[in-house]
Amino acid sequence: MDDENYFFHIDENIESDKVFVLIIYDITDNKKRLKLSKLLLGYGFRIQKSAFEAMITKRKYKELLERLPAYTSSEDSIRVYKIIGKGQVMSFGKRTEEENEDIIVI
């Protein structure tokens, strides 16, 4: 295990204004996928090619949910997991690095 493992604690009570989210997506269109990844970088950080984590305010979470439908078509999917309570993230294998998507224009 490496230093990428970490714990988090998010209470659902009113006093806590933070939300921990995991966003995963499968977008077929290269341009739309690139735009979505740039949007998500404004909220959190990439942990895999099509996965982002974010610790954001409840207001930002609501804003994110309102913006995401614009990036999907009938062939695409975006899933947002809101994680509450005590949690632990353990990572194995390749370290998470800042990656740029490869875009192929035909």
Short mmCIF file of N, CA and C in Angstrom, two decimals:
data_model
loop_
_atom_site.label_atom_id
_atom_site.label_comp_id
_atom_site.label_asym_id
_atom_site.label_seq_id
_atom_site.Cartn_x
_atom_site.Cartn_y
_atom_site.Cartn_z
N MET A 1 0.84 -1.19 0.00
CA MET A 1 0.00 0.00 0.00
C MET A 1 0.88 1.24 0.00
N ASP A 2 0.36 2.32 -0.55
CA ASP A 2 1.15 3.54 -0.61
C ASP A 2 0.43 4.68 0.08
N ASP A 3 0.97 5.88 -0.04
CA ASP A 3 0.41 7.04 0.65
C ASP A 3 -0.88 7.56 0.02
N GLU A 4 -1.41 6.85 -0.97
CA GLU A 4 -2.65 7.26 -1.60
C GLU A 4 -3.86 6.81 -0.81
N ASN A 5 -3.68 5.97 0.20
CA ASN A 5 -4.77 5.49 1.03
C ASN A 5 -5.12 6.58 2.04
N TYR A 6 -6.42 6.72 2.32
CA TYR A 6 -6.83 7.77 3.24
C TYR A 6 -8.20 7.48 3.82
N PHE A 7 -8.52 8.17 4.89
CA PHE A 7 -9.81 8.06 5.57
C PHE A 7 -10.59 9.34 5.33
N PHE A 8 -11.91 9.26 5.44
CA PHE A 8 -12.73 10.46 5.42
C PHE A 8 -13.90 10.25 6.36
N HIS A 9 -14.49 11.33 6.81
CA HIS A 9 -15.66 11.28 7.67
C HIS A 9 -16.59 12.42 7.28
N ILE A 10 -17.77 12.07 6.81
CA ILE A 10 -18.77 13.05 6.42
C ILE A 10 -20.05 12.75 7.17
N ASP A 11 -20.50 13.67 8.01
CA ASP A 11 -21.77 13.52 8.71
C ASP A 11 -22.89 14.06 7.84
N GLU A 12 -24.06 13.46 7.94
CA GLU A 12 -25.20 13.94 7.16
C GLU A 12 -25.96 15.03 7.92
N ASN A 13 -25.51 15.35 9.11
CA ASN A 13 -26.25 16.36 9.89
C ASN A 13 -26.09 17.76 9.28
N ILE A 14 -26.90 18.67 9.73
CA ILE A 14 -26.95 20.03 9.18
C ILE A 14 -25.62 20.77 9.35
N GLU A 15 -24.88 20.46 10.41
CA GLU A 15 -23.64 21.18 10.67
C GLU A 15 -22.57 20.91 9.62
N SER A 16 -22.61 19.76 9.00
CA SER A 16 -21.61 19.42 7.99
C SER A 16 -22.07 19.93 6.63
N ASP A 17 -21.25 20.76 6.01
CA ASP A 17 -21.61 21.32 4.70
C ASP A 17 -20.87 20.62 3.57
N LYS A 18 -20.15 19.55 3.87
CA LYS A 18 -19.35 18.86 2.85
C LYS A 18 -20.00 17.54 2.43
N VAL A 19 -19.77 17.21 1.17
CA VAL A 19 -20.24 15.97 0.59
C VAL A 19 -19.05 15.32 -0.12
N PHE A 20 -18.87 14.02 0.10
CA PHE A 20 -17.83 13.28 -0.61
C PHE A 20 -18.52 12.53 -1.73
N VAL A 21 -18.10 12.75 -2.98
CA VAL A 21 -18.74 12.10 -4.12
C VAL A 21 -17.72 11.39 -4.99
N LEU A 22 -18.19 10.32 -5.60
CA LEU A 22 -17.45 9.58 -6.61
C LEU A 22 -18.27 9.69 -7.88
N ILE A 23 -17.66 10.17 -8.95
CA ILE A 23 -18.35 10.33 -10.23
C ILE A 23 -17.66 9.42 -11.23
N ILE A 24 -18.44 8.53 -11.85
CA ILE A 24 -17.90 7.67 -12.90
C ILE A 24 -18.75 7.86 -14.15
N TYR A 25 -18.12 7.71 -15.30
CA TYR A 25 -18.87 7.97 -16.53
C TYR A 25 -18.38 7.12 -17.68
N ASP A 26 -19.26 6.97 -18.65
CA ASP A 26 -18.97 6.30 -19.91
C ASP A 26 -19.62 7.14 -21.00
N ILE A 27 -18.83 7.99 -21.62
CA ILE A 27 -19.31 8.92 -22.65
C ILE A 27 -18.68 8.52 -23.98
N THR A 28 -19.50 8.31 -25.00
CA THR A 28 -19.00 7.81 -26.28
C THR A 28 -18.35 8.89 -27.14
N ASP A 29 -18.83 10.11 -27.08
CA ASP A 29 -18.32 11.20 -27.92
C ASP A 29 -17.07 11.81 -27.30
N ASN A 30 -15.97 11.86 -28.06
CA ASN A 30 -14.69 12.38 -27.55
C ASN A 30 -14.79 13.82 -27.07
N LYS A 31 -15.41 14.69 -27.86
CA LYS A 31 -15.51 16.11 -27.47
C LYS A 31 -16.30 16.27 -26.19
N LYS A 32 -17.43 15.57 -26.10
CA LYS A 32 -18.27 15.67 -24.91
C LYS A 32 -17.56 15.10 -23.69
N ARG A 33 -16.82 14.00 -23.87
CA ARG A 33 -16.07 13.38 -22.78
C ARG A 33 -14.98 14.32 -22.27
N LEU A 34 -14.28 15.00 -23.19
CA LEU A 34 -13.25 15.95 -22.80
C LEU A 34 -13.85 17.13 -22.04
N LYS A 35 -14.98 17.65 -22.52
CA LYS A 35 -15.65 18.75 -21.82
C LYS A 35 -16.09 18.32 -20.42
N LEU A 36 -16.62 17.10 -20.31
CA LEU A 36 -17.05 16.61 -19.00
C LEU A 36 -15.86 16.48 -18.06
N SER A 37 -14.76 15.94 -18.53
CA SER A 37 -13.59 15.80 -17.65
C SER A 37 -13.07 17.15 -17.20
N LYS A 38 -13.11 18.15 -18.07
CA LYS A 38 -12.69 19.51 -17.67
C LYS A 38 -13.64 20.08 -16.63
N LEU A 39 -14.95 19.84 -16.80
CA LEU A 39 -15.93 20.28 -15.80
C LEU A 39 -15.63 19.63 -14.46
N LEU A 40 -15.41 18.33 -14.46
CA LEU A 40 -15.18 17.61 -13.21
C LEU A 40 -13.89 18.02 -12.52
N LEU A 41 -12.88 18.43 -13.29
CA LEU A 41 -11.65 18.93 -12.68
C LEU A 41 -11.90 20.19 -11.85
N GLY A 42 -12.97 20.91 -12.17
CA GLY A 42 -13.34 22.08 -11.39
C GLY A 42 -13.96 21.74 -10.05
N TYR A 43 -14.31 20.48 -9.86
CA TYR A 43 -14.95 20.03 -8.62
C TYR A 43 -14.05 19.12 -7.78
N GLY A 44 -13.24 18.31 -8.45
CA GLY A 44 -12.44 17.33 -7.73
C GLY A 44 -11.22 16.92 -8.53
N PHE A 45 -10.81 15.67 -8.38
CA PHE A 45 -9.63 15.21 -9.09
C PHE A 45 -9.86 13.83 -9.68
N ARG A 46 -9.16 13.58 -10.78
CA ARG A 46 -9.28 12.31 -11.49
C ARG A 46 -8.56 11.23 -10.71
N ILE A 47 -9.25 10.09 -10.51
CA ILE A 47 -8.60 8.96 -9.85
C ILE A 47 -8.38 7.80 -10.82
N GLN A 48 -9.14 7.77 -11.90
CA GLN A 48 -8.93 6.84 -13.00
C GLN A 48 -9.41 7.54 -14.26
N LYS A 49 -9.25 6.91 -15.42
CA LYS A 49 -9.57 7.57 -16.67
C LYS A 49 -11.00 8.12 -16.72
N SER A 50 -11.96 7.40 -16.19
CA SER A 50 -13.36 7.85 -16.21
C SER A 50 -13.94 7.92 -14.82
N ALA A 51 -13.13 8.33 -13.85
CA ALA A 51 -13.59 8.40 -12.46
C ALA A 51 -12.95 9.60 -11.75
N PHE A 52 -13.79 10.33 -11.01
CA PHE A 52 -13.34 11.49 -10.25
C PHE A 52 -13.84 11.38 -8.82
N GLU A 53 -13.07 11.89 -7.88
CA GLU A 53 -13.50 12.05 -6.49
C GLU A 53 -13.54 13.53 -6.19
N ALA A 54 -14.48 13.92 -5.32
CA ALA A 54 -14.56 15.32 -4.92
C ALA A 54 -15.10 15.43 -3.50
N MET A 55 -14.56 16.37 -2.75
CA MET A 55 -15.09 16.75 -1.44
C MET A 55 -15.58 18.17 -1.63
N ILE A 56 -16.90 18.33 -1.76
CA ILE A 56 -17.47 19.62 -2.14
C ILE A 56 -18.59 20.01 -1.19
N THR A 57 -18.97 21.28 -1.24
CA THR A 57 -20.09 21.73 -0.41
C THR A 57 -21.40 21.19 -0.97
N LYS A 58 -22.43 21.19 -0.16
CA LYS A 58 -23.74 20.73 -0.61
C LYS A 58 -24.25 21.59 -1.76
N ARG A 59 -23.94 22.86 -1.75
CA ARG A 59 -24.35 23.76 -2.83
C ARG A 59 -23.67 23.37 -4.14
N LYS A 60 -22.36 23.09 -4.07
CA LYS A 60 -21.62 22.66 -5.26
C LYS A 60 -22.12 21.30 -5.76
N TYR A 61 -22.50 20.41 -4.83
CA TYR A 61 -23.04 19.11 -5.20
C TYR A 61 -24.33 19.27 -5.99
N LYS A 62 -25.21 20.11 -5.51
CA LYS A 62 -26.48 20.37 -6.20
C LYS A 62 -26.21 20.96 -7.59
N GLU A 63 -25.29 21.91 -7.65
CA GLU A 63 -24.91 22.54 -8.93
C GLU A 63 -24.37 21.50 -9.91
N LEU A 64 -23.52 20.60 -9.42
CA LEU A 64 -22.95 19.55 -10.25
C LEU A 64 -24.05 18.65 -10.82
N LEU A 65 -24.97 18.23 -9.97
CA LEU A 65 -26.06 17.36 -10.43
C LEU A 65 -26.92 18.03 -11.50
N GLU A 66 -27.08 19.34 -11.41
CA GLU A 66 -27.87 20.07 -12.40
C GLU A 66 -27.13 20.17 -13.74
N ARG A 67 -25.81 20.18 -13.71
CA ARG A 67 -25.02 20.36 -14.94
C ARG A 67 -24.77 19.06 -15.70
N LEU A 68 -24.74 17.94 -15.02
CA LEU A 68 -24.34 16.67 -15.64
C LEU A 68 -25.25 16.17 -16.77
N PRO A 69 -26.56 16.31 -16.70
CA PRO A 69 -27.40 15.77 -17.79
C PRO A 69 -27.06 16.32 -19.17
N ALA A 70 -26.50 17.49 -19.26
CA ALA A 70 -26.14 18.08 -20.55
C ALA A 70 -25.04 17.29 -21.26
N TYR A 71 -24.34 16.41 -20.54
CA TYR A 71 -23.22 15.66 -21.11
C TYR A 71 -23.59 14.24 -21.52
N THR A 72 -24.88 13.88 -21.44
CA THR A 72 -25.27 12.52 -21.78
C THR A 72 -26.22 12.47 -22.96
N SER A 73 -26.17 11.35 -23.64
CA SER A 73 -27.13 11.03 -24.69
C SER A 73 -27.70 9.66 -24.32
N SER A 74 -28.47 9.08 -25.22
CA SER A 74 -29.06 7.77 -24.93
C SER A 74 -28.00 6.67 -24.83
N GLU A 75 -26.80 6.92 -25.34
CA GLU A 75 -25.72 5.92 -25.31
C GLU A 75 -24.75 6.13 -24.16
N ASP A 76 -24.88 7.22 -23.41
CA ASP A 76 -23.92 7.59 -22.36
C ASP A 76 -24.48 7.32 -20.97
N SER A 77 -23.58 7.29 -20.01
CA SER A 77 -24.02 7.20 -18.62
C SER A 77 -23.04 7.93 -17.71
N ILE A 78 -23.61 8.55 -16.69
CA ILE A 78 -22.83 9.18 -15.61
C ILE A 78 -23.47 8.72 -14.31
N ARG A 79 -22.64 8.28 -13.38
CA ARG A 79 -23.12 7.86 -12.06
C ARG A 79 -22.41 8.70 -11.01
N VAL A 80 -23.19 9.20 -10.05
CA VAL A 80 -22.64 10.00 -8.96
C VAL A 80 -23.00 9.29 -7.66
N TYR A 81 -21.98 8.93 -6.90
CA TYR A 81 -22.17 8.29 -5.61
C TYR A 81 -21.88 9.30 -4.51
N LYS A 82 -22.88 9.60 -3.71
CA LYS A 82 -22.73 10.48 -2.55
C LYS A 82 -22.43 9.57 -1.36
N ILE A 83 -21.28 9.76 -0.74
CA ILE A 83 -20.83 8.86 0.32
C ILE A 83 -20.84 9.62 1.65
N ILE A 84 -21.56 9.07 2.60
CA ILE A 84 -21.72 9.72 3.90
C ILE A 84 -21.23 8.77 5.00
N GLY A 85 -20.73 9.34 6.08
CA GLY A 85 -20.27 8.54 7.20
C GLY A 85 -18.76 8.40 7.18
N LYS A 86 -18.28 7.45 7.93
CA LYS A 86 -16.85 7.19 7.98
C LYS A 86 -16.49 6.31 6.80
N GLY A 87 -15.41 6.61 6.18
CA GLY A 87 -14.98 5.82 5.04
C GLY A 87 -13.48 5.73 4.97
N GLN A 88 -13.05 4.75 4.23
CA GLN A 88 -11.63 4.56 4.00
C GLN A 88 -11.45 4.22 2.54
N VAL A 89 -10.49 4.86 1.91
CA VAL A 89 -10.16 4.57 0.53
C VAL A 89 -8.80 3.89 0.53
N MET A 90 -8.75 2.73 -0.07
CA MET A 90 -7.49 2.00 -0.18
C MET A 90 -7.19 1.82 -1.65
N SER A 91 -5.99 2.09 -2.03
CA SER A 91 -5.59 2.04 -3.43
C SER A 91 -4.48 1.02 -3.61
N PHE A 92 -4.58 0.21 -4.67
CA PHE A 92 -3.57 -0.79 -4.97
C PHE A 92 -3.14 -0.61 -6.41
N GLY A 93 -1.92 -0.94 -6.69
CA GLY A 93 -1.44 -0.87 -8.07
C GLY A 93 -0.93 0.52 -8.43
N LYS A 94 -1.17 0.89 -9.66
CA LYS A 94 -0.67 2.14 -10.21
C LYS A 94 -1.13 3.34 -9.39
N ARG A 95 -0.22 4.22 -9.11
CA ARG A 95 -0.54 5.46 -8.39
C ARG A 95 -1.38 6.36 -9.26
N THR A 96 -2.28 7.10 -8.64
CA THR A 96 -3.09 8.07 -9.37
C THR A 96 -2.21 9.22 -9.79
N GLU A 97 -2.23 9.54 -11.07
CA GLU A 97 -1.46 10.65 -11.60
C GLU A 97 -2.37 11.53 -12.41
N GLU A 98 -2.00 12.76 -12.55
CA GLU A 98 -2.72 13.67 -13.43
C GLU A 98 -2.55 13.16 -14.85
N GLU A 99 -3.67 12.88 -15.52
CA GLU A 99 -3.61 12.37 -16.88
C GLU A 99 -4.40 13.26 -17.81
N ASN A 100 -3.93 13.35 -19.04
CA ASN A 100 -4.69 14.02 -20.09
C ASN A 100 -5.31 12.95 -20.96
N GLU A 101 -6.56 13.15 -21.35
CA GLU A 101 -7.22 12.18 -22.21
C GLU A 101 -6.63 12.24 -23.62
N ASP A 102 -6.49 11.08 -24.21
CA ASP A 102 -6.08 11.02 -25.60
C ASP A 102 -7.31 11.25 -26.46
N ILE A 103 -7.24 12.23 -27.34
CA ILE A 103 -8.35 12.55 -28.23
C ILE A 103 -7.96 12.20 -29.65
N ILE A 104 -8.80 11.46 -30.30
CA ILE A 104 -8.56 11.12 -31.70
C ILE A 104 -9.67 11.75 -32.52
N VAL A 105 -9.30 12.64 -33.44
CA VAL A 105 -10.27 13.29 -34.31
C VAL A 105 -10.12 12.68 -35.70
N ILE A 106 -11.25 12.19 -36.20
CA ILE A 106 -11.22 11.54 -37.51
C ILE A 106 -11.97 12.38 -38.51
#
